[in-house]
Tab-separated table of C-alpha atoms and ligand atoms in Angstrom:
chain	number	residue	atom	x	y	z
A	89	MET	CA	-26.385	137.989	93.137
A	90	ALA	CA	-28.213	138.722	96.696
A	91	ARG	CA	-25.433	139.475	99.099
A	92	ARG	CA	-26.392	138.222	102.761
A	93	GLU	CA	-23.472	139.007	105.043
A	94	PRO	CA	-24.200	140.653	108.529
A	95	GLY	CA	-21.824	143.222	107.450
A	96	PRO	CA	-20.534	145.388	109.944
A	97	PHE	CA	-23.229	144.500	113.030
A	98	GLY	CA	-23.520	141.737	114.778
A	99	VAL	CA	-26.790	139.894	113.724
A	100	MET	CA	-28.355	136.974	115.243
A	101	GLU	CA	-30.625	135.322	113.407
A	102	LEU	CA	-32.999	133.730	116.059
A	103	GLY	CA	-35.873	132.206	114.107
A	104	SER	CA	-38.299	130.741	116.580
A	105	VAL	CA	-38.846	131.379	119.732
A	106	ALA	CA	-38.460	127.637	120.686
A	107	ASP	CA	-35.157	128.423	119.560
A	108	VAL	CA	-33.849	131.186	121.653
A	109	PRO	CA	-32.322	129.526	125.422
A	110	ARG	CA	-34.406	130.198	128.364
A	111	ARG	CA	-31.688	132.118	130.043
A	112	TRP	CA	-30.971	134.259	126.615
A	113	LEU	CA	-34.867	135.460	126.762
A	114	ALA	CA	-34.728	136.210	130.916
A	115	ARG	CA	-31.376	138.356	130.353
A	116	ARG	CA	-32.948	140.337	127.780
A	117	HIS	CA	-35.851	141.010	130.343
A	118	LEU	CA	-33.883	142.283	132.853
A	119	GLY	CA	-30.955	143.477	130.957
A	120	SER	CA	-30.422	146.931	130.176
A	121	VAL	CA	-28.672	147.568	126.412
A	122	VAL	CA	-26.563	150.442	126.068
A	123	GLY	CA	-25.559	150.992	122.364
A	124	MET	CA	-28.452	151.565	119.601
A	125	ARG	CA	-30.261	147.840	119.478
A	126	LEU	CA	-32.998	146.933	116.631
A	127	THR	CA	-34.875	143.637	117.096
A	128	MET	CA	-37.721	142.741	114.525
A	129	VAL	CA	-40.316	142.103	116.018
A	130	GLY	CA	-42.603	141.623	113.204
A	131	CYS	CA	-42.039	142.546	109.437
A	132	SER	CA	-44.763	140.641	107.393
A	133	GLY	CA	-46.856	143.688	104.999
A	134	SER	CA	-50.346	144.376	105.539
A	135	MET	CA	-51.058	141.804	107.787
A	136	PRO	CA	-49.565	139.266	110.026
A	137	GLY	CA	-48.402	136.268	107.900
A	138	PRO	CA	-47.639	132.734	109.021
A	139	HIS	CA	-44.242	132.863	110.423
A	140	SER	CA	-44.522	137.070	111.454
A	141	ALA	CA	-46.403	139.440	112.858
A	142	ALA	CA	-47.327	142.615	111.122
A	143	SER	CA	-44.822	145.656	111.260
A	144	CYS	CA	-43.231	146.207	114.850
A	145	TYR	CA	-39.443	146.882	115.279
A	146	LEU	CA	-37.861	147.241	119.100
A	147	LEU	CA	-35.365	149.926	119.300
A	148	GLU	CA	-33.604	149.991	123.070
A	149	ALA	CA	-30.516	152.348	123.943
A	150	ASP	CA	-29.064	153.524	127.083
A	151	GLY	CA	-31.719	151.112	128.949
A	152	PHE	CA	-34.800	152.580	126.920
A	153	ARG	CA	-37.292	150.667	125.064
A	154	LEU	CA	-39.315	152.398	121.873
A	155	VAL	CA	-41.547	150.055	120.090
A	156	VAL	CA	-41.701	151.705	116.563
A	157	ASP	CA	-45.010	150.658	115.261
A	158	LEU	CA	-47.356	148.071	116.545
A	159	GLY	CA	-49.437	146.379	114.086
A	160	ASN	CA	-51.617	143.235	114.296
A	161	GLY	CA	-50.111	140.311	116.216
A	162	ALA	CA	-46.892	142.352	117.212
A	163	VAL	CA	-47.918	142.441	121.097
A	164	GLY	CA	-47.865	138.562	121.557
A	165	ALA	CA	-43.848	138.902	119.559
A	166	LEU	CA	-43.190	141.736	121.713
A	167	GLN	CA	-43.004	139.864	124.876
A	168	ARG	CA	-40.367	137.782	123.886
A	169	TYR	CA	-38.010	140.342	124.282
A	170	THR	CA	-39.266	143.084	126.331
A	171	ALA	CA	-41.825	142.577	129.095
A	172	LEU	CA	-44.644	145.387	128.627
A	173	ASN	CA	-44.648	146.942	131.622
A	174	ARG	CA	-40.867	148.340	130.629
A	175	VAL	CA	-41.933	149.772	127.091
A	176	ASN	CA	-40.939	152.973	127.036
A	177	ALA	CA	-42.481	155.121	124.541
A	178	VAL	CA	-43.760	154.196	121.262
A	179	ALA	CA	-43.811	155.694	117.399
A	180	LEU	CA	-46.172	154.904	115.106
A	181	SER	CA	-45.606	155.692	111.256
A	182	HIS	CA	-49.466	155.817	110.499
A	183	LEU	CA	-52.536	154.658	111.179
A	184	HIS	CA	-53.070	151.502	109.215
A	185	ALA	CA	-54.474	148.632	111.038
A	186	ASP	CA	-51.352	146.598	110.088
A	187	HIS	CA	-49.101	149.344	111.773
A	188	CYS	CA	-51.406	150.311	114.739
A	189	LEU	CA	-53.683	148.277	116.050
A	190	ASP	CA	-51.781	145.757	118.369
A	191	MET	CA	-52.081	149.325	120.628
A	192	CYS	CA	-55.263	147.878	121.893
A	193	PRO	CA	-53.384	145.120	123.791
A	194	LEU	CA	-50.666	147.083	125.070
A	195	TRP	CA	-53.162	149.327	126.241
A	196	VAL	CA	-55.126	146.394	128.467
A	197	ALA	CA	-51.314	145.309	129.400
A	198	ARG	CA	-51.040	148.541	131.058
A	199	THR	CA	-54.363	149.158	132.116
A	200	TYR	CA	-54.719	146.256	134.063
A	201	ALA	CA	-51.276	145.647	135.082
A	202	PRO	CA	-50.918	142.880	138.129
A	203	GLU	CA	-49.464	145.633	140.012
A	204	GLY	CA	-51.635	148.226	139.356
A	205	ALA	CA	-52.287	150.778	135.953
A	206	LEU	CA	-48.703	151.781	134.364
A	207	PRO	CA	-47.856	155.135	134.383
A	208	ARG	CA	-48.760	156.884	130.990
A	209	ILE	CA	-46.122	156.385	128.443
A	210	PRO	CA	-45.663	158.637	124.950
A	211	VAL	CA	-47.252	157.435	121.955
A	212	TYR	CA	-45.913	159.673	119.016
A	213	GLY	CA	-47.922	159.652	115.986
A	214	PRO	CA	-50.060	161.107	113.331
A	215	ALA	CA	-52.427	163.937	113.620
A	216	GLY	CA	-55.293	161.572	115.168
A	217	THR	CA	-53.723	158.686	116.665
A	218	ALA	CA	-55.459	159.409	120.121
A	219	GLU	CA	-58.760	159.147	118.336
A	220	ARG	CA	-57.667	156.093	116.051
A	221	ILE	CA	-56.647	154.026	119.085
A	222	ALA	CA	-59.764	154.571	120.913
A	223	ARG	CA	-61.688	153.693	118.015
A	224	ALA	CA	-60.325	150.743	117.597
A	225	ASN	CA	-60.408	149.572	121.323
A	226	ASP	CA	-63.982	150.940	121.655
A	227	ASP	CA	-63.306	153.192	124.771
A	228	PRO	CA	-62.130	156.536	124.360
A	229	ASP	CA	-60.292	156.315	127.545
A	230	VAL	CA	-57.147	155.789	126.174
A	231	THR	CA	-55.517	158.540	127.360
A	232	GLY	CA	-55.489	156.750	130.999
A	233	ALA	CA	-52.137	155.214	129.494
A	234	PHE	CA	-50.870	156.802	126.714
A	235	ASP	CA	-49.656	160.515	126.408
A	236	PHE	CA	-50.489	161.086	122.790
A	237	VAL	CA	-47.893	163.748	121.105
A	238	THR	CA	-48.468	164.748	117.854
A	239	LEU	CA	-45.706	163.904	115.434
A	240	THR	CA	-44.604	166.673	112.648
A	241	PRO	CA	-41.841	166.598	110.008
A	242	GLY	CA	-38.710	167.979	111.401
A	243	GLN	CA	-36.056	166.762	114.740
A	244	HIS	CA	-37.419	165.899	118.028
A	245	ARG	CA	-35.797	163.714	121.239
A	246	ILE	CA	-37.691	160.373	122.221
A	247	GLY	CA	-35.524	158.955	125.140
A	248	PRO	CA	-32.022	158.972	124.256
A	249	PHE	CA	-32.615	158.918	120.300
A	250	ALA	CA	-32.721	161.975	118.159
A	251	VAL	CA	-35.151	161.338	115.302
A	252	THR	CA	-35.338	163.304	112.514
A	253	THR	CA	-38.972	162.561	111.123
A	254	GLY	CA	-40.463	163.198	107.197
A	255	HIS	CA	-43.246	162.916	105.158
A	256	VAL	CA	-43.138	159.908	102.935
A	257	ALA	CA	-45.927	158.989	100.152
A	258	HIS	CA	-48.811	156.981	100.539
A	259	PRO	CA	-52.598	157.403	101.104
A	260	VAL	CA	-52.264	158.421	104.447
A	261	GLU	CA	-50.673	160.742	106.560
A	262	THR	CA	-47.193	158.976	106.939
A	263	PHE	CA	-43.866	159.308	108.386
A	264	ALA	CA	-40.784	157.872	108.322
A	265	PHE	CA	-38.114	158.119	110.880
A	266	ARG	CA	-34.456	158.591	111.453
A	267	PHE	CA	-32.553	157.285	114.462
A	268	GLU	CA	-29.834	158.418	115.975
A	269	HIS	CA	-27.827	157.415	118.743
A	270	GLY	CA	-24.183	157.156	119.752
A	271	GLY	CA	-22.729	158.105	116.118
A	272	HIS	CA	-25.405	155.680	114.066
A	273	ALA	CA	-28.277	156.340	111.990
A	274	LEU	CA	-30.907	153.894	111.078
A	275	THR	CA	-34.003	154.898	108.778
A	276	TYR	CA	-37.173	153.552	109.051
A	277	SER	CA	-39.461	153.896	105.448
A	278	GLY	CA	-42.742	153.573	107.296
A	279	ASP	CA	-44.972	152.678	104.309
A	280	THR	CA	-44.039	154.501	101.256
A	281	GLY	CA	-43.945	154.902	97.770
A	282	GLU	CA	-41.285	156.588	95.942
A	283	SER	CA	-40.211	159.468	98.240
A	284	PRO	CA	-37.088	161.857	97.934
A	285	ALA	CA	-37.735	162.462	101.569
A	286	LEU	CA	-37.427	159.237	102.123
A	287	VAL	CA	-33.635	159.582	100.301
A	288	GLU	CA	-32.807	162.543	102.591
A	289	LEU	CA	-33.742	160.560	105.777
A	290	ALA	CA	-31.259	157.912	105.042
A	291	ARG	CA	-28.749	159.736	103.635
A	292	SER	CA	-25.164	158.174	104.777
A	293	ALA	CA	-27.060	156.188	107.210
A	294	ASP	CA	-25.996	152.897	108.922
A	295	VAL	CA	-28.895	151.079	107.830
A	296	LEU	CA	-32.203	151.940	105.654
A	297	LEU	CA	-34.983	149.477	106.893
A	298	CYS	CA	-36.930	149.486	103.783
A	299	GLU	CA	-40.650	148.393	103.502
A	300	ALA	CA	-40.882	146.382	99.840
A	301	GLY	CA	-44.635	145.679	100.271
A	302	PHE	CA	-45.012	145.128	96.329
A	303	PRO	CA	-43.586	142.644	93.652
A	304	ASP	CA	-41.866	144.227	91.094
A	305	LEU	CA	-44.793	144.684	88.547
A	306	PRO	CA	-45.030	146.830	85.547
A	307	ASP	CA	-47.204	149.970	86.161
A	308	LEU	CA	-47.309	149.580	90.407
A	309	PRO	CA	-49.529	152.442	91.560
A	310	PRO	CA	-47.382	155.581	92.606
A	311	ASN	CA	-47.598	156.892	96.255
A	312	LEU	CA	-47.937	153.004	97.850
A	313	HIS	CA	-45.487	150.712	98.604
A	314	LEU	CA	-42.060	149.953	97.224
A	315	CYS	CA	-40.623	146.623	95.396
A	316	GLY	CA	-37.416	145.184	96.659
A	317	ARG	CA	-35.851	147.047	93.496
A	318	GLN	CA	-37.198	150.224	94.215
A	319	ALA	CA	-36.218	150.163	97.801
A	320	GLY	CA	-32.872	149.363	96.258
A	321	GLU	CA	-32.695	152.138	94.029
A	322	HIS	CA	-33.281	154.389	97.802
A	323	ALA	CA	-30.621	153.379	99.605
A	324	ALA	CA	-28.394	153.395	96.808
A	325	ARG	CA	-29.323	157.276	96.311
A	326	ALA	CA	-29.029	157.597	100.032
A	327	GLY	CA	-25.550	156.365	100.397
A	328	ALA	CA	-26.884	153.815	102.852
A	329	GLY	CA	-24.261	151.507	104.517
A	330	ARG	CA	-26.733	148.624	104.779
A	331	LEU	CA	-30.558	147.898	103.230
A	332	ILE	CA	-32.836	145.496	104.803
A	333	LEU	CA	-36.175	144.721	103.328
A	334	THR	CA	-38.873	144.652	105.484
A	335	HIS	CA	-42.994	144.931	105.437
A	336	LEU	CA	-42.739	141.374	103.170
A	337	ALA	CA	-46.280	140.303	102.083
A	338	PRO	CA	-47.253	136.972	102.590
A	339	ASP	CA	-48.203	136.675	99.236
A	340	CYS	CA	-44.883	138.275	97.721
A	341	ASP	CA	-41.767	136.284	97.104
A	342	PRO	CA	-39.341	137.525	99.221
A	343	GLU	CA	-36.219	136.324	97.288
A	344	GLU	CA	-37.355	138.428	94.364
A	345	SER	CA	-36.960	141.743	96.551
A	346	LEU	CA	-34.103	140.927	97.364
A	347	ALA	CA	-32.755	140.206	93.864
A	348	GLY	CA	-34.344	143.460	92.985
A	349	ALA	CA	-32.742	145.595	95.709
A	350	ALA	CA	-29.571	143.376	95.116
A	351	GLY	CA	-29.602	144.734	91.466
A	352	ALA	CA	-30.070	148.372	92.406
A	353	PHE	CA	-27.909	148.383	95.486
A	354	GLY	CA	-24.407	148.005	95.729
A	355	GLY	CA	-23.756	147.655	99.504
A	356	PRO	CA	-25.571	144.717	101.345
A	357	VAL	CA	-29.006	143.631	101.554
A	358	SER	CA	-31.359	141.421	103.480
A	359	LEU	CA	-34.125	140.430	104.579
A	360	ALA	CA	-35.414	141.149	107.827
A	361	ALA	CA	-37.339	138.311	110.097
A	362	PRO	CA	-38.706	138.052	113.140
A	363	GLY	CA	-36.452	137.909	115.939
A	364	GLN	CA	-33.426	139.302	114.224
A	365	VAL	CA	-31.171	141.468	116.149
A	366	LEU	CA	-29.251	144.039	114.984
A	367	ASP	CA	-26.748	146.146	117.347
A	368	LEU	CA	-25.291	148.892	115.710
A	369	GLY	CA	-22.661	149.813	118.207
Z	191	LIG	ZN1	-49.774	151.781	105.070
């Protein structure tokens, strides 16, 4: 049986923004998160879906706002959870469109802000990120808004987060991330096929936020995406505390992915949903 309890962390399933009280939204814009908080902004795989933007997550701690991936449609949804002029940094797992294209509207928002051009923010990504965003934006001047930092596998510091990155198995250079803060760890898979590096990055993590972009079919192509069962197997090998499936393709059955993951992993398993918030201490 698939288990969908919230586990040790508080989980708010918000559904649509219409369900969110106005006062709560205002508090999210003005308030300052101290512990590590993950907000699912977009979790649709490979493209936006009818109910979700493509990949995007907001990770906050100590008042710092890190956007992890910024896929198609995500800048719209992101504004439900933070003003765009309060984003402190962006980390991109890879340069496929569904993980990075909304850097273009973020550039517009920061370059033409009503209060004037905003200070540059760091954008961590694979080699070639600046050129990729400039091409998508049809404007080479993206460095006016962003300070691009090329990621390499290893340990980094982004704001209050200790970040460990590693290459995972995807057709372009792709990073998975382990974010640590206040004694808690969250691992995000990026896009990947089966990957020993992902298991290492998720070792004993409180939460593994793992892509499950494929249905569980025979002869899945390697080095592309995981199905729910494989995501569960990675969580089990890593000894993760909890597994959340994301990158859920609009044409896949999420309940099948959930059941596959729960069959392979003994801990709590759930599906990411836009607006879901996890407080990790
Ligand atoms: Zn991809």
